Structure formats: structure tokens, C-alpha cells
PDB file of C-alpha atoms in Angstrom:
ATOM      1  CA  SER R 165       0.091  -0.029  -0.045  1.00 62.00           C
ATOM      2  CA  SER R 166       2.713   2.248  -0.343  1.00 69.00           C
ATOM      3  CA  GLY R 167       6.326   2.706  -2.437  1.00 81.00           C
ATOM      4  CA  VAL R 168       7.282   3.387  -5.701  1.00 80.00           C
ATOM      5  CA  LYS R 169       4.685   0.573  -7.031  1.00 79.00           C
ATOM      6  CA  TYR R 170       1.891   1.078  -5.504  1.00 82.00           C
ATOM      7  CA  LYS R 171       2.364   4.942  -6.905  1.00 81.00           C
ATOM      8  CA  ASN R 172       2.470   3.958 -10.360  1.00 81.00           C
ATOM      9  CA  PHE R 173      -0.289   1.454 -10.228  1.00 82.00           C
ATOM     10  CA  VAL R 174      -2.718   4.610  -8.957  1.00 83.00           C
ATOM     11  CA  HIS R 175      -0.501   6.747 -11.676  1.00 83.00           C
ATOM     12  CA  ASN R 176      -1.305   3.798 -14.508  1.00 84.00           C
ATOM     13  CA  ALA R 177      -4.778   3.492 -13.717  1.00 86.00           C
ATOM     14  CA  GLN R 178      -5.661   7.058 -13.848  1.00 88.00           C
ATOM     15  CA  ILE R 179      -4.175   7.695 -17.164  1.00 88.00           C
ATOM     16  CA  LEU R 180      -5.646   4.623 -18.232  1.00 86.00           C
ATOM     17  CA  ALA R 181      -9.051   6.230 -17.575  1.00 89.00           C
ATOM     18  CA  ASP R 182      -8.343   9.416 -18.968  1.00 92.00           C
ATOM     19  CA  GLN R 183      -7.113   7.511 -22.804  1.00 88.00           C
ATOM     20  CA  LEU R 184     -10.147   5.844 -22.799  1.00 86.00           C
ATOM     21  CA  ILE R 185     -12.299   8.626 -22.426  1.00 90.00           C
ATOM     22  CA  TYR R 186     -10.068  10.329 -24.988  1.00 91.00           C
ATOM     23  CA  GLU R 187     -10.892   7.214 -27.750  1.00 86.00           C
ATOM     24  CA  TYR R 188     -13.773   7.009 -26.493  1.00 86.00           C
ATOM     25  CA  VAL R 189     -15.450   9.825 -27.120  1.00 89.00           C
ATOM     26  CA  THR R 190     -13.147  10.382 -29.621  1.00 88.00           C
ATOM     27  CA  GLU R 191     -13.860   6.664 -31.848  1.00 79.00           C
ATOM     28  CA  LYS R 192     -10.177   5.823 -32.096  1.00 73.00           C
ATOM     29  CA  TRP R 193     -11.850   1.730 -31.993  1.00 63.00           C
ATOM     30  CA  ARG R 194     -15.077   2.072 -34.576  1.00 60.00           C
ATOM     31  CA  GLY R 195     -16.886  -0.895 -33.384  1.00 60.00           C
ATOM     32  CA  SER R 196     -14.283  -2.353 -31.434  1.00 58.00           C
ATOM     33  CA  GLY R 197     -14.150  -0.338 -27.823  1.00 57.00           C
ATOM     34  CA  ASP R 198     -15.204  -4.038 -25.425  1.00 65.00           C
ATOM     35  CA  SER R 199     -12.240  -5.769 -27.476  1.00 72.00           C
ATOM     36  CA  LYS R 200      -9.628  -2.871 -26.974  1.00 68.00           C
ATOM     37  CA  ILE R 201     -10.992  -1.963 -23.483  1.00 69.00           C
ATOM     38  CA  ALA R 202     -10.441  -5.825 -22.167  1.00 73.00           C
ATOM     39  CA  ARG R 203      -7.234  -5.891 -23.542  1.00 73.00           C
ATOM     40  CA  ASN R 204      -6.013  -2.719 -22.427  1.00 70.00           C
ATOM     41  CA  ILE R 205      -7.510  -3.833 -18.780  1.00 72.00           C
ATOM     42  CA  LEU R 206      -5.249  -7.183 -19.380  1.00 74.00           C
ATOM     43  CA  ASP R 207      -2.540  -6.049 -20.247  1.00 72.00           C
ATOM     44  CA  PHE R 208      -2.547  -3.353 -17.643  1.00 69.00           C
ATOM     45  CA  PRO R 209      -0.442  -5.453 -14.921  1.00 67.00           C
ATOM     46  CA  LYS R 210       1.875  -5.491 -16.832  1.00 67.00           C
ATOM     47  CA  ASN R 211       2.939  -2.028 -17.174  1.00 62.00           C
ATOM     48  CA  LYS R 212       5.836  -1.748 -14.568  1.00 59.00           C
ATOM     49  CA  ASP R 213       6.894   1.583 -15.860  1.00 63.00           C
ATOM     50  CA  ARG R 214       4.367   4.874 -15.868  1.00 60.00           C
ATOM     51  CA  LEU R 215       2.290   4.942 -19.307  1.00 69.00           C
ATOM     52  CA  ILE R 216       1.928   7.578 -21.496  1.00 73.00           C
ATOM     53  CA  ILE R 217      -0.196  10.349 -20.982  1.00 83.00           C
ATOM     54  CA  GLN R 218      -2.479  12.224 -23.754  1.00 87.00           C
ATOM     55  CA  SER R 219      -0.693  15.228 -24.198  1.00 91.00           C
ATOM     56  CA  ARG R 220      -2.818  18.472 -23.191  1.00 93.00           C
ATOM     57  CA  LYS R 221      -2.647  19.971 -26.289  1.00 94.00           C
ATOM     58  CA  ASN R 222      -4.959  17.258 -27.932  1.00 93.00           C
ATOM     59  CA  TRP R 223      -7.237  17.005 -25.124  1.00 95.00           C
ATOM     60  CA  ASN R 224      -7.555  20.883 -25.739  1.00 95.00           C
ATOM     61  CA  THR R 225      -8.194  20.690 -29.494  1.00 96.00           C
ATOM     62  CA  LEU R 226     -10.728  18.632 -28.548  1.00 96.00           C
ATOM     63  CA  ILE R 227     -12.425  20.266 -26.052  1.00 97.00           C
ATOM     64  CA  LYS R 228     -12.777  22.998 -27.943  1.00 96.00           C
ATOM     65  CA  ASP R 229     -13.518  21.297 -31.072  1.00 96.00           C
ATOM     66  CA  ILE R 230     -16.433  20.456 -29.630  1.00 96.00           C
ATOM     67  CA  ASN R 231     -17.118  23.877 -27.636  1.00 97.00           C
ATOM     68  CA  ASP R 232     -16.772  25.977 -31.269  1.00 97.00           C
ATOM     69  CA  LYS R 233     -17.741  23.631 -33.652  1.00 96.00           C
ATOM     70  CA  TYR R 234     -19.898  21.264 -31.623  1.00 97.00           C
ATOM     71  CA  LYS R 235     -17.734  18.755 -33.425  1.00 95.00           C
ATOM     72  CA  ILE R 236     -14.621  15.798 -32.962  1.00 93.00           C
ATOM     73  CA  ASP R 237     -13.335  15.210 -35.697  1.00 89.00           C
ATOM     74  CA  ASP R 238     -15.015  16.720 -38.504  1.00 88.00           C
ATOM     75  CA  LYS R 239     -18.068  14.816 -37.643  1.00 92.00           C
ATOM     76  CA  TYR R 240     -20.944  16.564 -35.565  1.00 95.00           C
ATOM     77  CA  ILE R 241     -21.108  16.047 -31.029  1.00 94.00           C
ATOM     78  CA  THR R 242     -23.726  13.499 -29.845  1.00 93.00           C
ATOM     79  CA  PHE R 243     -25.272  13.802 -26.293  1.00 95.00           C
ATOM     80  CA  SER R 244     -23.895   9.810 -25.005  1.00 92.00           C
ATOM     81  CA  ASN R 245     -19.880  11.325 -26.386  1.00 91.00           C
ATOM     82  CA  SER R 246     -20.621  14.366 -24.194  1.00 95.00           C
ATOM     83  CA  LYS R 247     -21.601  13.194 -20.929  1.00 94.00           C
ATOM     84  CA  ALA R 248     -18.666  10.755 -20.800  1.00 92.00           C
ATOM     85  CA  LEU R 249     -16.425  13.428 -21.527  1.00 94.00           C
ATOM     86  CA  LEU R 250     -17.848  15.858 -18.595  1.00 96.00           C
ATOM     87  CA  TYR R 251     -18.201  13.227 -15.616  1.00 94.00           C
ATOM     88  CA  HIS R 252     -14.919  12.614 -16.550  1.00 94.00           C
ATOM     89  CA  ILE R 253     -13.412  16.366 -16.681  1.00 95.00           C
ATOM     90  CA  TYR R 254     -15.907  16.350 -13.271  1.00 95.00           C
ATOM     91  CA  ALA R 255     -14.096  13.480 -11.980  1.00 92.00           C
ATOM     92  CA  ILE R 256     -10.302  14.972 -12.549  1.00 93.00           C
ATOM     93  CA  ASN R 257     -11.482  17.816 -10.897  1.00 92.00           C
ATOM     94  CA  ASP R 258     -12.328  16.427  -8.168  1.00 89.00           C
ATOM     95  CA  LYS R 259     -15.670  18.111  -8.002  1.00 86.00           C
ATOM     96  CA  ALA R 260     -17.724  15.287  -5.390  1.00 79.00           C
ATOM     97  CA  GLY R 261     -20.847  14.123  -6.453  1.00 79.00           C
ATOM     98  CA  PRO R 262     -23.348  12.730  -3.039  1.00 76.00           C
ATOM     99  CA  ASN R 263     -22.170  11.513  -0.414  1.00 77.00           C
ATOM    100  CA  ASN R 264     -25.258   8.944  -1.118  1.00 79.00           C
ATOM    101  CA  GLN R 265     -24.493   5.737  -3.493  1.00 81.00           C
ATOM    102  CA  LEU R 266     -28.564   5.741  -3.717  1.00 81.00           C
ATOM    103  CA  ILE R 267     -28.769   9.077  -5.531  1.00 84.00           C
ATOM    104  CA  ASN R 268     -27.835   8.452  -9.105  1.00 89.00           C
ATOM    105  CA  ILE R 269     -26.610  11.734 -10.738  1.00 90.00           C
ATOM    106  CA  ASP R 270     -28.358  12.494 -14.499  1.00 92.00           C
ATOM    107  CA  THR R 271     -26.794  15.728 -16.825  1.00 94.00           C
ATOM    108  CA  ASP R 272     -28.706  19.369 -17.094  1.00 95.00           C
ATOM    109  CA  HIS R 273     -29.129  20.716 -20.293  1.00 96.00           C
ATOM    110  CA  ILE R 274     -28.328  24.156 -18.550  1.00 97.00           C
ATOM    111  CA  ILE R 275     -30.748  26.087 -21.019  1.00 97.00           C
ATOM    112  CA  PRO R 276     -33.170  23.710 -22.141  1.00 95.00           C
ATOM    113  CA  GLN R 277     -33.615  21.350 -25.223  1.00 95.00           C
ATOM    114  CA  ALA R 278     -36.986  22.471 -26.327  1.00 94.00           C
ATOM    115  CA  SER R 279     -35.478  26.727 -25.954  1.00 95.00           C
ATOM    116  CA  PHE R 280     -32.925  25.041 -29.016  1.00 95.00           C
ATOM    117  CA  ARG R 281     -35.088  23.375 -30.405  1.00 92.00           C
ATOM    118  CA  SER R 282     -37.862  25.675 -30.968  1.00 92.00           C
ATOM    119  CA  SER R 283     -34.988  28.322 -32.081  1.00 93.00           C
ATOM    120  CA  SER R 284     -33.706  29.423 -35.446  1.00 94.00           C
ATOM    121  CA  ILE R 285     -29.947  29.356 -34.686  1.00 95.00           C
ATOM    122  CA  PRO R 286     -28.348  27.254 -37.156  1.00 93.00           C
ATOM    123  CA  GLU R 287     -27.076  23.796 -35.719  1.00 95.00           C
ATOM    124  CA  ALA R 288     -29.023  24.526 -32.907  1.00 96.00           C
ATOM    125  CA  ASP R 289     -28.934  20.081 -32.662  1.00 94.00           C
ATOM    126  CA  TYR R 290     -26.112  20.469 -31.902  1.00 96.00           C
ATOM    127  CA  ILE R 291     -25.123  23.291 -30.039  1.00 97.00           C
ATOM    128  CA  ARG R 292     -27.532  21.955 -26.852  1.00 96.00           C
ATOM    129  CA  HIS R 293     -25.303  18.991 -26.241  1.00 97.00           C
ATOM    130  CA  ALA R 294     -21.739  20.847 -26.201  1.00 97.00           C
ATOM    131  CA  LEU R 295     -19.844  20.912 -22.638  1.00 97.00           C
ATOM    132  CA  PHE R 296     -20.762  24.323 -21.730  1.00 97.00           C
ATOM    133  CA  ASN R 297     -24.822  23.514 -21.629  1.00 97.00           C
ATOM    134  CA  LEU R 298     -23.789  20.929 -19.649  1.00 97.00           C
ATOM    135  CA  SER R 299     -24.065  20.462 -16.295  1.00 96.00           C
ATOM    136  CA  PRO R 300     -24.065  17.302 -13.260  1.00 94.00           C
ATOM    137  CA  LEU R 301     -26.885  17.377 -11.431  1.00 92.00           C
ATOM    138  CA  PRO R 302     -28.940  15.342  -8.805  1.00 90.00           C
ATOM    139  CA  SER R 303     -31.386  13.034 -10.298  1.00 89.00           C
ATOM    140  CA  GLN R 304     -33.796  14.368  -8.033  1.00 88.00           C
ATOM    141  CA  GLN R 305     -33.052  18.328  -8.753  1.00 90.00           C
ATOM    142  CA  ASN R 306     -32.506  17.337 -12.388  1.00 88.00           C
ATOM    143  CA  LYS R 307     -36.404  15.705 -12.512  1.00 90.00           C
ATOM    144  CA  LYS R 308     -37.521  19.664 -10.547  1.00 90.00           C
ATOM    145  CA  LYS R 309     -35.379  21.841 -13.122  1.00 91.00           C
ATOM    146  CA  SER R 310     -37.424  19.580 -15.872  1.00 90.00           C
ATOM    147  CA  SER R 311     -37.083  22.311 -18.828  1.00 90.00           C
ATOM    148  CA  LYS R 312     -37.368  25.258 -17.155  1.00 92.00           C
ATOM    149  CA  PRO R 313     -34.828  28.097 -17.961  1.00 94.00           C
ATOM    150  CA  LEU R 314     -33.177  28.928 -14.610  1.00 95.00           C
ATOM    151  CA  ALA R 315     -34.769  32.495 -14.414  1.00 95.00           C
ATOM    152  CA  ASP R 316     -38.280  30.057 -13.419  1.00 95.00           C
ATOM    153  CA  ILE R 317     -36.341  28.142 -10.411  1.00 94.00           C
ATOM    154  CA  LYS R 318     -37.755  29.252  -7.334  1.00 93.00           C
ATOM    155  CA  ASP R 319     -36.546  26.549  -4.927  1.00 92.00           C
ATOM    156  CA  ALA R 320     -33.881  26.835  -2.705  1.00 93.00           C
ATOM    157  CA  TRP R 321     -32.167  23.774  -2.139  1.00 92.00           C
ATOM    158  CA  LEU R 322     -32.280  23.369  -6.658  1.00 92.00           C
ATOM    159  CA  ILE R 323     -30.936  26.744  -6.696  1.00 94.00           C
ATOM    160  CA  GLN R 324     -28.318  26.315  -4.599  1.00 93.00           C
ATOM    161  CA  GLN R 325     -27.892  22.350  -6.482  1.00 91.00           C
ATOM    162  CA  ILE R 326     -27.743  24.397  -9.857  1.00 94.00           C
ATOM    163  CA  LYS R 327     -25.125  26.696  -8.477  1.00 94.00           C
ATOM    164  CA  ASP R 328     -22.241  23.795  -6.870  1.00 93.00           C
ATOM    165  CA  TYR R 329     -22.873  22.036 -10.074  1.00 93.00           C
ATOM    166  CA  SER R 330     -22.452  24.210 -13.134  1.00 94.00           C
ATOM    167  CA  PHE R 331     -20.511  27.342 -10.913  1.00 94.00           C
ATOM    168  CA  ILE R 332     -23.527  29.466 -12.386  1.00 96.00           C
ATOM    169  CA  GLU R 333     -24.435  32.719  -9.797  1.00 96.00           C
ATOM    170  CA  LYS R 334     -28.525  33.402  -9.103  1.00 95.00           C
ATOM    171  CA  LYS R 335     -27.547  36.894 -10.418  1.00 96.00           C
ATOM    172  CA  ASP R 336     -26.738  34.916 -13.609  1.00 96.00           C
ATOM    173  CA  PHE R 337     -30.214  33.025 -14.470  1.00 96.00           C
ATOM    174  CA  LYS R 338     -32.140  35.167 -15.903  1.00 96.00           C
ATOM    175  CA  LEU R 339     -29.119  36.010 -18.635  1.00 96.00           C
ATOM    176  CA  PHE R 340     -28.945  31.872 -19.536  1.00 96.00           C
ATOM    177  CA  SER R 341     -32.215  31.402 -19.824  1.00 95.00           C
ATOM    178  CA  ASN R 342     -32.622  32.764 -22.782  1.00 94.00           C
ATOM    179  CA  VAL R 343     -30.863  30.534 -25.686  1.00 96.00           C
ATOM    180  CA  SER R 344     -29.447  33.577 -27.622  1.00 95.00           C
ATOM    181  CA  SER R 345     -27.702  34.198 -24.860  1.00 96.00           C
ATOM    182  CA  TYR R 346     -25.902  30.712 -25.505  1.00 97.00           C
ATOM    183  CA  LYS R 347     -22.541  32.269 -26.774  1.00 97.00           C
ATOM    184  CA  LYS R 348     -22.081  34.161 -23.321  1.00 97.00           C
ATOM    185  CA  LEU R 349     -22.947  30.312 -21.545  1.00 97.00           C
ATOM    186  CA  ARG R 350     -19.596  29.274 -23.746  1.00 97.00           C
ATOM    187  CA  LYS R 351     -17.119  32.220 -21.961  1.00 96.00           C
ATOM    188  CA  LYS R 352     -18.969  32.104 -18.669  1.00 96.00           C
ATOM    189  CA  ARG R 353     -18.385  28.684 -18.360  1.00 96.00           C
ATOM    190  CA  ARG R 354     -14.562  28.402 -21.140  1.00 95.00           C
ATOM    191  CA  ASN R 355     -12.608  28.478 -18.138  1.00 95.00           C
ATOM    192  CA  PHE R 356     -13.318  25.399 -16.319  1.00 95.00           C
ATOM    193  CA  PHE R 357     -12.561  23.150 -19.485  1.00 96.00           C
ATOM    194  CA  GLU R 358      -9.915  24.614 -21.387  1.00 94.00           C
ATOM    195  CA  ILE R 359      -7.776  25.536 -18.435  1.00 95.00           C
ATOM    196  CA  ILE R 360      -8.977  24.563 -14.658  1.00 95.00           C
ATOM    197  CA  PHE R 361      -9.854  20.893 -16.078  1.00 95.00           C
ATOM    198  CA  LEU R 362      -6.731  20.932 -18.152  1.00 95.00           C
ATOM    199  CA  ASN R 363      -4.345  22.318 -14.890  1.00 95.00           C
ATOM    200  CA  ASN R 364      -6.012  19.992 -12.586  1.00 94.00           C
ATOM    201  CA  ARG R 365      -5.167  17.351 -15.456  1.00 94.00           C
ATOM    202  CA  ASP R 366      -1.368  18.073 -15.801  1.00 92.00           C
ATOM    203  CA  LYS R 367      -1.015  18.145 -12.016  1.00 91.00           C
ATOM    204  CA  ARG R 368      -2.162  15.012 -11.139  1.00 87.00           C
ATOM    205  CA  PHE R 369      -1.132  13.123 -13.866  1.00 84.00           C
ATOM    206  CA  ASN R 370       3.065  14.236 -13.224  1.00 79.00           C
ATOM    207  CA  ASN R 371       2.916  13.793 -10.014  1.00 63.00           C
TER     208      ASN R 371
END
């Protein structure tokens, strides 16, 4: 439970998880996901040396393309890919979920999906699934929020949960209730995804 061997094991496990998430969302496996995961897990005990991490540049390009172009390698993003990446980013940033294992976590669309569907914004179907419009939220609170814009939420506990997970202050709820403000929302949350996440990832993997 201590020493270089233990530290290398933990380090490699985290790097492998990081690599698998990156390969999953960029679809590097092309239909061979299960066998790829199985092979990586079987080979994992053989890794006596430290694994090489996916480059910061590659991660930064991936996040920028999702948030700015709504694409991954020239292919439009899907909700499932953005969702997987979202949870990984929050985990790397040590953002803890509920301490009760019976409480599930959902993925909330900060600006409701319905607002994008009824808008005339180009690429609205893809913008709604960009990382900047997604935030984890406990399932019960997510059901309460439903498709309400932030400005319509009055429940104090729900407001606090949204603030905690999205890092949006209540004073900005009205601003980010309008679908036309999606670019401002992207600017507001860009620091979390493109700087804080990448900095914390560097610290975690370079120790």
C-alpha cells in the first residue's frame, strides 16, 4: 500500500481511464470498443513503467472543437459522447457527487433543449449538447428543474444545487435563461473546461 510500485499502479490506472475516455469520445476504436477495453485491462498488470499520458494539446483541441464547432474530428457531437466526457472532466477536477450512493446523477442541459428546438439558431440541435451547456445534477433535482429555464426556478435547494454544479451564480440565471445567450454561457464556462480541467489534469498525471 505504499512505495513506488503502488504509486505507479495508481498513476497508470488514472492515465488508462483518461486515455479510454479520450479514445471513446473520438471514436478511435470504430466499433471495437469492448475488445479494446478488455485488452487494455488484461495488459494493465504488465505495465511496470509509467504510462505516457494523452497530450494536453490533443485534449485542448478536443474540448475547443466540441464547444466552438460542435464537432469531434469533423463529425457532429452526440449527447452520449459529451456526457461521458463531462463526468470525466468533473472527476479530474475532484468535484464530488452526493455522498449517498442511492442518489443518482443526471446530465442537465443548462439552457433547456426545448429552447434550442424552437429556435432558429443554426446548428441548434448540436449546440445544446456542447459541454458548456451541460452540467451534472442529482436526479431528483434534475427532475424538478425539468425543462424550466433558470429564471423560472424558485426552489432554494434546487438553486443551490445548480450553482454548485454549474458554477453559475443566481444573479446570472436570468441571462442564461434565454437561448440567444448561449455564446455568453460558453464564454462564462470556458475557463472551467479549457484551463482549470487541463491544469488539474497536468498536476494529477505529472506527480
